[in-house]
Amino acid sequence: MTESSTGTTGSVATGVTGHGDRVEQLKTSLSALIERIDAACAAAGRDRGSVRLLPVTKFFPASDIEILYHLGRREFGESREQEAAAKVAQLGHLSQIRWEFIGRLQRNKAKAVARWADTVYSVDSDRLASALDTGVKAALDDGTRTTPLRVLLQVSLDADPARGGVRDAALHALADQVAASESLQLAGLMAIPPLDVEPDAAFEQLARIHAALTTVHPEAMELSAGMSGDLESAIRHGSTCVRVGTALMGARPITSA
């Protein structure tokens, strides 16, 4: 799944009403963000079509997603199952929308997420993979979904269990498990840089891990790394998907959750 830098900030459909200021805010920030990605690709000598933007819309209202949809976006990242499920239901009329679950996922939520997610990130254990496999099989059987679930394995770059992720030693076994499943599709890897490590060093390490994985699983081509503050570094080291919230959406709304 790649994108072109052209045609992404077109006119918003007239169906989005009552949000004029927000339309302009998102249009402006989207244009600036695409310029950053364009420049990062050019600096790295990479084809612009090899890097896609995933807007991270958690905590923001469904109306923002609809605005971005009409600005050309089709994929959206959510990280809280209950919030995401409500948005999925509310925006069911947007026929081309694709939902990607990017947060840490509890096994007891796997069945629910398997019913609407196109992709799940942060898979970091055999038990979570098995729970998703079971959930997707059920959704395929009852017709809720028609395609396998794309899975990205989360790599731990600092061995901190609180931040999630699988270490090198267990990564290939987990990849083998996902790849062998009929209901899951091994799509690639994702990671979040440790707080005390320079992004370049972290992304260079991730790129080496990804290169080693693709020698065994050439289908696992996606490498999701880079957010608002470090996307240039991530692109320099081979990221194919940058997950951006603040630089696109603005400051997170105040919530009680």
C-alpha positions as YAML, in Angstrom:
chain: A
units: angstrom
residues:
- id: 1
  name: MET
  ca: [0.00, 0.00, 0.00]
- id: 2
  name: THR
  ca: [1.73, 3.09, -1.26]
- id: 3
  name: GLU
  ca: [0.61, 6.56, -2.15]
- id: 4
  name: SER
  ca: [1.45, 9.40, -4.45]
- id: 5
  name: SER
  ca: [2.17, 12.88, -3.18]
- id: 6
  name: THR
  ca: [-0.20, 14.29, -5.76]
- id: 7
  name: GLY
  ca: [-3.93, 14.60, -5.44]
- id: 8
  name: THR
  ca: [-4.00, 14.18, -1.68]
- id: 9
  name: THR
  ca: [-5.34, 17.56, -0.68]
- id: 10
  name: GLY
  ca: [-8.23, 18.04, -3.03]
- id: 11
  name: SER
  ca: [-11.59, 19.62, -2.32]
- id: 12
  name: VAL
  ca: [-13.56, 18.39, 0.63]
- id: 13
  name: ALA
  ca: [-16.92, 16.99, -0.33]
- id: 14
  name: THR
  ca: [-19.84, 19.23, 0.46]
- id: 15
  name: GLY
  ca: [-21.23, 16.48, 2.70]
- id: 16
  name: VAL
  ca: [-18.86, 17.58, 5.46]
- id: 17
  name: THR
  ca: [-20.63, 20.60, 6.85]
- id: 18
  name: GLY
  ca: [-20.31, 22.74, 9.93]
- id: 19
  name: HIS
  ca: [-16.56, 22.18, 10.27]
- id: 20
  name: GLY
  ca: [-15.13, 24.93, 8.05]
- id: 21
  name: ASP
  ca: [-12.29, 25.98, 10.36]
- id: 22
  name: ARG
  ca: [-11.30, 22.39, 11.05]
- id: 23
  name: VAL
  ca: [-11.32, 21.59, 7.33]
- id: 24
  name: GLU
  ca: [-8.82, 24.37, 6.71]
- id: 25
  name: GLN
  ca: [-6.66, 23.33, 9.68]
- id: 26
  name: LEU
  ca: [-6.43, 19.74, 8.51]
- id: 27
  name: LYS
  ca: [-5.93, 20.70, 4.88]
- id: 28
  name: THR
  ca: [-3.03, 22.98, 5.82]
- id: 29
  name: SER
  ca: [-1.36, 20.50, 8.16]
- id: 30
  name: LEU
  ca: [-1.80, 17.66, 5.67]
- id: 31
  name: SER
  ca: [-0.14, 19.70, 2.92]
- id: 32
  name: ALA
  ca: [2.78, 20.57, 5.19]
- id: 33
  name: LEU
  ca: [3.15, 16.95, 6.29]
- id: 34
  name: ILE
  ca: [3.17, 15.66, 2.74]
- id: 35
  name: GLU
  ca: [5.85, 18.22, 1.88]
- id: 36
  name: ARG
  ca: [7.96, 16.85, 4.76]
- id: 37
  name: ILE
  ca: [7.57, 13.29, 3.53]
- id: 38
  name: ASP
  ca: [8.33, 14.34, -0.04]
- id: 39
  name: ALA
  ca: [11.50, 16.11, 1.10]
- id: 40
  name: ALA
  ca: [12.59, 13.19, 3.28]
- id: 41
  name: CYS
  ca: [12.15, 10.75, 0.39]
- id: 42
  name: ALA
  ca: [14.09, 13.03, -1.93]
- id: 43
  name: ALA
  ca: [16.92, 13.42, 0.61]
- id: 44
  name: ALA
  ca: [17.10, 9.64, 1.04]
- id: 45
  name: GLY
  ca: [17.00, 9.01, -2.69]
- id: 46
  name: ARG
  ca: [13.78, 7.04, -2.35]
- id: 47
  name: ASP
  ca: [10.71, 6.82, -4.56]
- id: 48
  name: ARG
  ca: [7.92, 8.83, -2.95]
- id: 49
  name: GLY
  ca: [5.52, 5.99, -3.66]
- id: 50
  name: SER
  ca: [7.48, 3.71, -1.32]
- id: 51
  name: VAL
  ca: [6.36, 5.58, 1.82]
- id: 52
  name: ARG
  ca: [2.79, 5.92, 2.95]
- id: 53
  name: LEU
  ca: [1.28, 8.17, 5.58]
- id: 54
  name: LEU
  ca: [-0.94, 6.66, 8.26]
- id: 55
  name: PRO
  ca: [-2.91, 9.37, 10.09]
- id: 56
  name: VAL
  ca: [-3.21, 8.52, 13.78]
- id: 57
  name: THR
  ca: [-6.71, 9.64, 14.73]
- id: 58
  name: LYS
  ca: [-7.13, 8.21, 18.24]
- id: 59
  name: PHE
  ca: [-8.82, 10.66, 20.62]
- id: 60
  name: PHE
  ca: [-10.08, 12.74, 17.69]
- id: 61
  name: PRO
  ca: [-13.71, 12.74, 16.53]
- id: 62
  name: ALA
  ca: [-15.10, 10.81, 13.60]
- id: 63
  name: SER
  ca: [-15.78, 14.13, 11.89]
- id: 64
  name: ASP
  ca: [-12.01, 14.70, 11.57]
- id: 65
  name: ILE
  ca: [-11.62, 11.32, 9.88]
- id: 66
  name: GLU
  ca: [-14.39, 12.15, 7.46]
- id: 67
  name: ILE
  ca: [-12.68, 15.44, 6.58]
- id: 68
  name: LEU
  ca: [-9.39, 13.63, 5.96]
- id: 69
  name: TYR
  ca: [-11.20, 11.00, 3.91]
- id: 70
  name: HIS
  ca: [-12.48, 13.73, 1.62]
- id: 71
  name: LEU
  ca: [-8.95, 15.13, 1.48]
- id: 72
  name: GLY
  ca: [-7.85, 11.84, -0.05]
- id: 73
  name: ARG
  ca: [-6.87, 9.73, 2.96]
- id: 74
  name: ARG
  ca: [-8.16, 6.17, 3.14]
- id: 75
  name: GLU
  ca: [-6.21, 4.54, 6.00]
- id: 76
  name: PHE
  ca: [-6.50, 5.55, 9.64]
- id: 77
  name: GLY
  ca: [-4.72, 4.38, 12.78]
- id: 78
  name: GLU
  ca: [-6.59, 3.79, 16.03]
- id: 79
  name: SER
  ca: [-5.36, 2.31, 19.30]
- id: 80
  name: ARG
  ca: [-8.37, 1.88, 21.60]
- id: 81
  name: GLU
  ca: [-10.84, -0.84, 20.61]
- id: 82
  name: GLN
  ca: [-14.00, 0.67, 22.03]
- id: 83
  name: GLU
  ca: [-13.33, 4.10, 20.56]
- id: 84
  name: ALA
  ca: [-12.33, 2.64, 17.21]
- id: 85
  name: ALA
  ca: [-15.37, 0.37, 16.99]
- id: 86
  name: ALA
  ca: [-17.67, 3.35, 17.50]
- id: 87
  name: LYS
  ca: [-15.94, 5.24, 14.68]
- id: 88
  name: VAL
  ca: [-16.10, 2.20, 12.40]
- id: 89
  name: ALA
  ca: [-19.87, 2.05, 12.93]
- id: 90
  name: GLN
  ca: [-20.32, 5.79, 12.49]
- id: 91
  name: LEU
  ca: [-18.29, 5.98, 9.28]
- id: 92
  name: GLY
  ca: [-19.59, 2.85, 7.60]
- id: 93
  name: HIS
  ca: [-20.80, 4.95, 4.66]
- id: 94
  name: LEU
  ca: [-17.20, 5.67, 3.63]
- id: 95
  name: SER
  ca: [-16.79, 2.61, 1.46]
- id: 96
  name: GLN
  ca: [-13.04, 2.75, 0.84]
- id: 97
  name: ILE
  ca: [-11.90, 3.39, 4.40]
- id: 98
  name: ARG
  ca: [-9.36, 1.02, 5.98]
- id: 99
  name: TRP
  ca: [-8.75, 0.78, 9.71]
- id: 100
  name: GLU
  ca: [-5.38, -0.10, 11.23]
- id: 101
  name: PHE
  ca: [-5.09, -0.94, 14.92]
- id: 102
  name: ILE
  ca: [-1.74, 0.44, 16.06]
- id: 103
  name: GLY
  ca: [-1.86, 0.23, 19.85]
- id: 104
  name: ARG
  ca: [-1.00, -2.55, 22.25]
- id: 105
  name: LEU
  ca: [-3.77, -5.09, 21.98]
- id: 106
  name: GLN
  ca: [-5.07, -7.23, 24.84]
- id: 107
  name: ARG
  ca: [-5.93, -10.79, 23.89]
- id: 108
  name: ASN
  ca: [-9.50, -10.40, 25.12]
- id: 109
  name: LYS
  ca: [-10.00, -7.62, 22.54]
- id: 110
  name: ALA
  ca: [-8.58, -9.62, 19.63]
- id: 111
  name: LYS
  ca: [-11.90, -11.10, 18.52]
- id: 112
  name: ALA
  ca: [-13.56, -7.68, 18.39]
- id: 113
  name: VAL
  ca: [-10.69, -6.02, 16.51]
- id: 114
  name: ALA
  ca: [-10.56, -8.91, 14.04]
- id: 115
  name: ARG
  ca: [-14.03, -7.97, 12.83]
- id: 116
  name: TRP
  ca: [-13.11, -4.54, 11.49]
- id: 117
  name: ALA
  ca: [-9.35, -4.04, 11.26]
- id: 118
  name: ASP
  ca: [-7.51, -4.30, 7.96]
- id: 119
  name: THR
  ca: [-4.17, -4.43, 9.80]
- id: 120
  name: VAL
  ca: [-3.05, -4.98, 13.39]
- id: 121
  name: TYR
  ca: [0.31, -3.65, 14.56]
- id: 122
  name: SER
  ca: [2.15, -4.45, 17.76]
- id: 123
  name: VAL
  ca: [1.71, -8.22, 17.65]
- id: 124
  name: ASP
  ca: [4.43, -9.41, 19.99]
- id: 125
  name: SER
  ca: [3.50, -12.83, 21.34]
- id: 126
  name: ASP
  ca: [2.36, -16.22, 20.12]
- id: 127
  name: ARG
  ca: [-0.71, -16.01, 22.36]
- id: 128
  name: LEU
  ca: [-1.84, -12.72, 20.81]
- id: 129
  name: ALA
  ca: [-1.22, -14.10, 17.32]
- id: 130
  name: SER
  ca: [-3.29, -17.17, 18.18]
- id: 131
  name: ALA
  ca: [-6.12, -15.02, 19.57]
- id: 132
  name: LEU
  ca: [-6.18, -12.94, 16.41]
- id: 133
  name: ASP
  ca: [-6.08, -16.07, 14.27]
- id: 134
  name: THR
  ca: [-9.12, -17.43, 16.09]
- id: 135
  name: GLY
  ca: [-10.95, -14.11, 15.83]
- id: 136
  name: VAL
  ca: [-10.27, -13.69, 12.13]
- id: 137
  name: LYS
  ca: [-11.36, -17.27, 11.39]
- id: 138
  name: ALA
  ca: [-14.67, -16.59, 13.12]
- id: 139
  name: ALA
  ca: [-15.14, -13.34, 11.19]
- id: 140
  name: LEU
  ca: [-14.34, -15.07, 7.90]
- id: 141
  name: ASP
  ca: [-16.77, -17.88, 8.71]
- id: 142
  name: ASP
  ca: [-19.67, -15.55, 9.53]
- id: 143
  name: GLY
  ca: [-18.97, -13.20, 6.62]
- id: 144
  name: THR
  ca: [-17.99, -10.19, 8.72]
- id: 145
  name: ARG
  ca: [-14.73, -10.03, 6.79]
- id: 146
  name: THR
  ca: [-13.59, -11.51, 3.50]
- id: 147
  name: THR
  ca: [-9.81, -11.19, 3.66]
- id: 148
  name: PRO
  ca: [-7.01, -12.30, 5.99]
- id: 149
  name: LEU
  ca: [-5.79, -9.86, 8.61]
- id: 150
  name: ARG
  ca: [-2.52, -8.11, 7.86]
- id: 151
  name: VAL
  ca: [-0.17, -8.36, 10.85]
- id: 152
  name: LEU
  ca: [2.90, -6.34, 11.73]
- id: 153
  name: LEU
  ca: [5.14, -7.71, 14.44]
- id: 154
  name: GLN
  ca: [6.36, -5.19, 17.00]
- id: 155
  name: VAL
  ca: [10.10, -5.33, 17.57]
- id: 156
  name: SER
  ca: [11.49, -4.38, 20.96]
- id: 157
  name: LEU
  ca: [14.61, -2.27, 20.60]
- id: 158
  name: ASP
  ca: [15.26, -1.92, 24.33]
- id: 159
  name: ALA
  ca: [13.88, -5.10, 25.99]
- id: 160
  name: ASP
  ca: [11.49, -2.99, 28.09]
- id: 161
  name: PRO
  ca: [8.39, -5.14, 28.66]
- id: 162
  name: ALA
  ca: [6.32, -2.07, 29.53]
- id: 163
  name: ARG
  ca: [6.76, -0.80, 25.96]
- id: 164
  name: GLY
  ca: [5.92, -4.10, 24.30]
- id: 165
  name: GLY
  ca: [7.62, -5.82, 21.42]
- id: 166
  name: VAL
  ca: [9.41, -9.08, 20.72]
- id: 167
  name: ARG
  ca: [13.16, -9.51, 20.90]
- id: 168
  name: ASP
  ca: [15.33, -10.81, 18.06]
- id: 169
  name: ALA
  ca: [15.57, -14.33, 19.48]
- id: 170
  name: ALA
  ca: [11.79, -14.86, 19.40]
- id: 171
  name: LEU
  ca: [11.01, -12.79, 16.33]
- id: 172
  name: HIS
  ca: [11.56, -15.44, 13.68]
- id: 173
  name: ALA
  ca: [9.50, -18.06, 15.51]
- id: 174
  name: LEU
  ca: [6.62, -15.59, 15.80]
- id: 175
  name: ALA
  ca: [6.98, -14.66, 12.13]
- id: 176
  name: ASP
  ca: [6.86, -18.34, 11.18]
- id: 177
  name: GLN
  ca: [3.68, -18.79, 13.21]
- id: 178
  name: VAL
  ca: [1.91, -15.84, 11.57]
- id: 179
  name: ALA
  ca: [3.08, -16.76, 8.09]
- id: 180
  name: ALA
  ca: [1.77, -20.32, 8.50]
- id: 181
  name: SER
  ca: [-1.72, -19.13, 9.43]
- id: 182
  name: GLU
  ca: [-4.43, -19.16, 6.76]
- id: 183
  name: SER
  ca: [-6.26, -16.24, 8.35]
- id: 184
  name: LEU
  ca: [-3.29, -13.97, 9.10]
- id: 185
  name: GLN
  ca: [-0.92, -12.34, 6.62]
- id: 186
  name: LEU
  ca: [2.60, -11.47, 7.73]
- id: 187
  name: ALA
  ca: [2.99, -7.92, 6.45]
- id: 188
  name: GLY
  ca: [6.18, -6.75, 8.18]
- id: 189
  name: LEU
  ca: [7.56, -5.08, 11.28]
- id: 190
  name: MET
  ca: [6.99, -1.98, 13.38]
- id: 191
  name: ALA
  ca: [8.82, -0.39, 16.27]
- id: 192
  name: ILE
  ca: [8.93, 2.65, 18.53]
- id: 193
  name: PRO
  ca: [12.40, 4.05, 19.32]
- id: 194
  name: PRO
  ca: [13.48, 3.87, 22.98]
- id: 195
  name: LEU
  ca: [13.25, 7.22, 24.72]
- id: 196
  name: ASP
  ca: [16.97, 7.36, 25.54]
- id: 197
  name: VAL
  ca: [18.30, 6.35, 22.10]
- id: 198
  name: GLU
  ca: [18.94, 8.58, 19.09]
- id: 199
  name: PRO
  ca: [16.30, 7.84, 16.41]
- id: 200
  name: ASP
  ca: [18.97, 7.23, 13.75]
- id: 201
  name: ALA
  ca: [20.58, 4.50, 15.85]
- id: 202
  name: ALA
  ca: [17.25, 2.89, 16.67]
- id: 203
  name: PHE
  ca: [16.00, 2.94, 13.09]
- id: 204
  name: GLU
  ca: [19.31, 1.63, 11.79]
- id: 205
  name: GLN
  ca: [19.00, -1.31, 14.20]
- id: 206
  name: LEU
  ca: [15.40, -1.90, 13.10]
- id: 207
  name: ALA
  ca: [16.42, -1.83, 9.44]
- id: 208
  name: ARG
  ca: [18.99, -4.58, 10.07]
- id: 209
  name: ILE
  ca: [16.39, -6.72, 11.84]
- id: 210
  name: HIS
  ca: [13.93, -6.17, 9.01]
- id: 211
  name: ALA
  ca: [16.51, -7.07, 6.35]
- id: 212
  name: ALA
  ca: [17.25, -10.33, 8.16]
- id: 213
  name: LEU
  ca: [13.56, -11.18, 8.42]
- id: 214
  name: THR
  ca: [12.86, -10.57, 4.74]
- id: 215
  name: THR
  ca: [15.55, -13.03, 3.72]
- id: 216
  name: VAL
  ca: [13.31, -15.71, 5.27]
- id: 217
  name: HIS
  ca: [9.93, -14.04, 4.74]
- id: 218
  name: PRO
  ca: [10.21, -11.87, 1.61]
- id: 219
  name: GLU
  ca: [6.51, -11.07, 1.83]
- id: 220
  name: ALA
  ca: [7.06, -9.08, 5.06]
- id: 221
  name: MET
  ca: [8.06, -5.91, 3.24]
- id: 222
  name: GLU
  ca: [6.30, -3.31, 5.37]
- id: 223
  name: LEU
  ca: [8.47, -1.44, 7.86]
- id: 224
  name: SER
  ca: [6.42, 0.96, 9.96]
- id: 225
  name: ALA
  ca: [8.55, 3.44, 11.85]
- id: 226
  name: GLY
  ca: [8.62, 7.16, 12.37]
- id: 227
  name: MET
  ca: [6.16, 9.58, 13.91]
- id: 228
  name: SER
  ca: [5.71, 13.34, 14.02]
- id: 229
  name: GLY
  ca: [9.14, 14.14, 15.47]
- id: 230
  name: ASP
  ca: [11.36, 11.60, 13.75]
- id: 231
  name: LEU
  ca: [9.81, 10.64, 10.43]
- id: 232
  name: GLU
  ca: [12.76, 11.97, 8.41]
- id: 233
  name: SER
  ca: [15.15, 9.66, 10.25]
- id: 234
  name: ALA
  ca: [12.79, 6.72, 9.82]
- id: 235
  name: ILE
  ca: [12.46, 7.30, 6.09]
- id: 236
  name: ARG
  ca: [16.22, 7.58, 5.80]
- id: 237
  name: HIS
  ca: [16.46, 4.08, 7.26]
- id: 238
  name: GLY
  ca: [13.82, 2.46, 5.11]
- id: 239
  name: SER
  ca: [10.45, 3.04, 6.76]
- id: 240
  name: THR
  ca: [7.58, 2.34, 4.38]
- id: 241
  name: CYS
  ca: [4.87, 3.74, 6.68]
- id: 242
  name: VAL
  ca: [5.04, 6.74, 9.01]
- id: 243
  name: ARG
  ca: [2.40, 6.95, 11.73]
- id: 244
  name: VAL
  ca: [1.60, 10.61, 12.36]
- id: 245
  name: GLY
  ca: [-0.75, 12.11, 14.89]
- id: 246
  name: THR
  ca: [0.28, 15.48, 16.35]
- id: 247
  name: ALA
  ca: [1.85, 16.97, 13.21]
- id: 248
  name: LEU
  ca: [-1.37, 16.30, 11.33]
- id: 249
  name: MET
  ca: [-4.16, 16.41, 13.89]
- id: 250
  name: GLY
  ca: [-2.77, 18.98, 16.32]
- id: 251
  name: ALA
  ca: [-2.74, 18.76, 20.11]
- id: 252
  name: ARG
  ca: [-4.66, 15.85, 21.55]
- id: 253
  name: PRO
  ca: [-8.10, 16.84, 22.84]
- id: 254
  name: ILE
  ca: [-8.59, 16.71, 26.59]
- id: 255
  name: THR
  ca: [-10.42, 13.51, 27.51]
- id: 256
  name: SER
  ca: [-11.42, 11.89, 30.75]
- id: 257
  name: ALA
  ca: [-10.32, 8.44, 29.51]
...
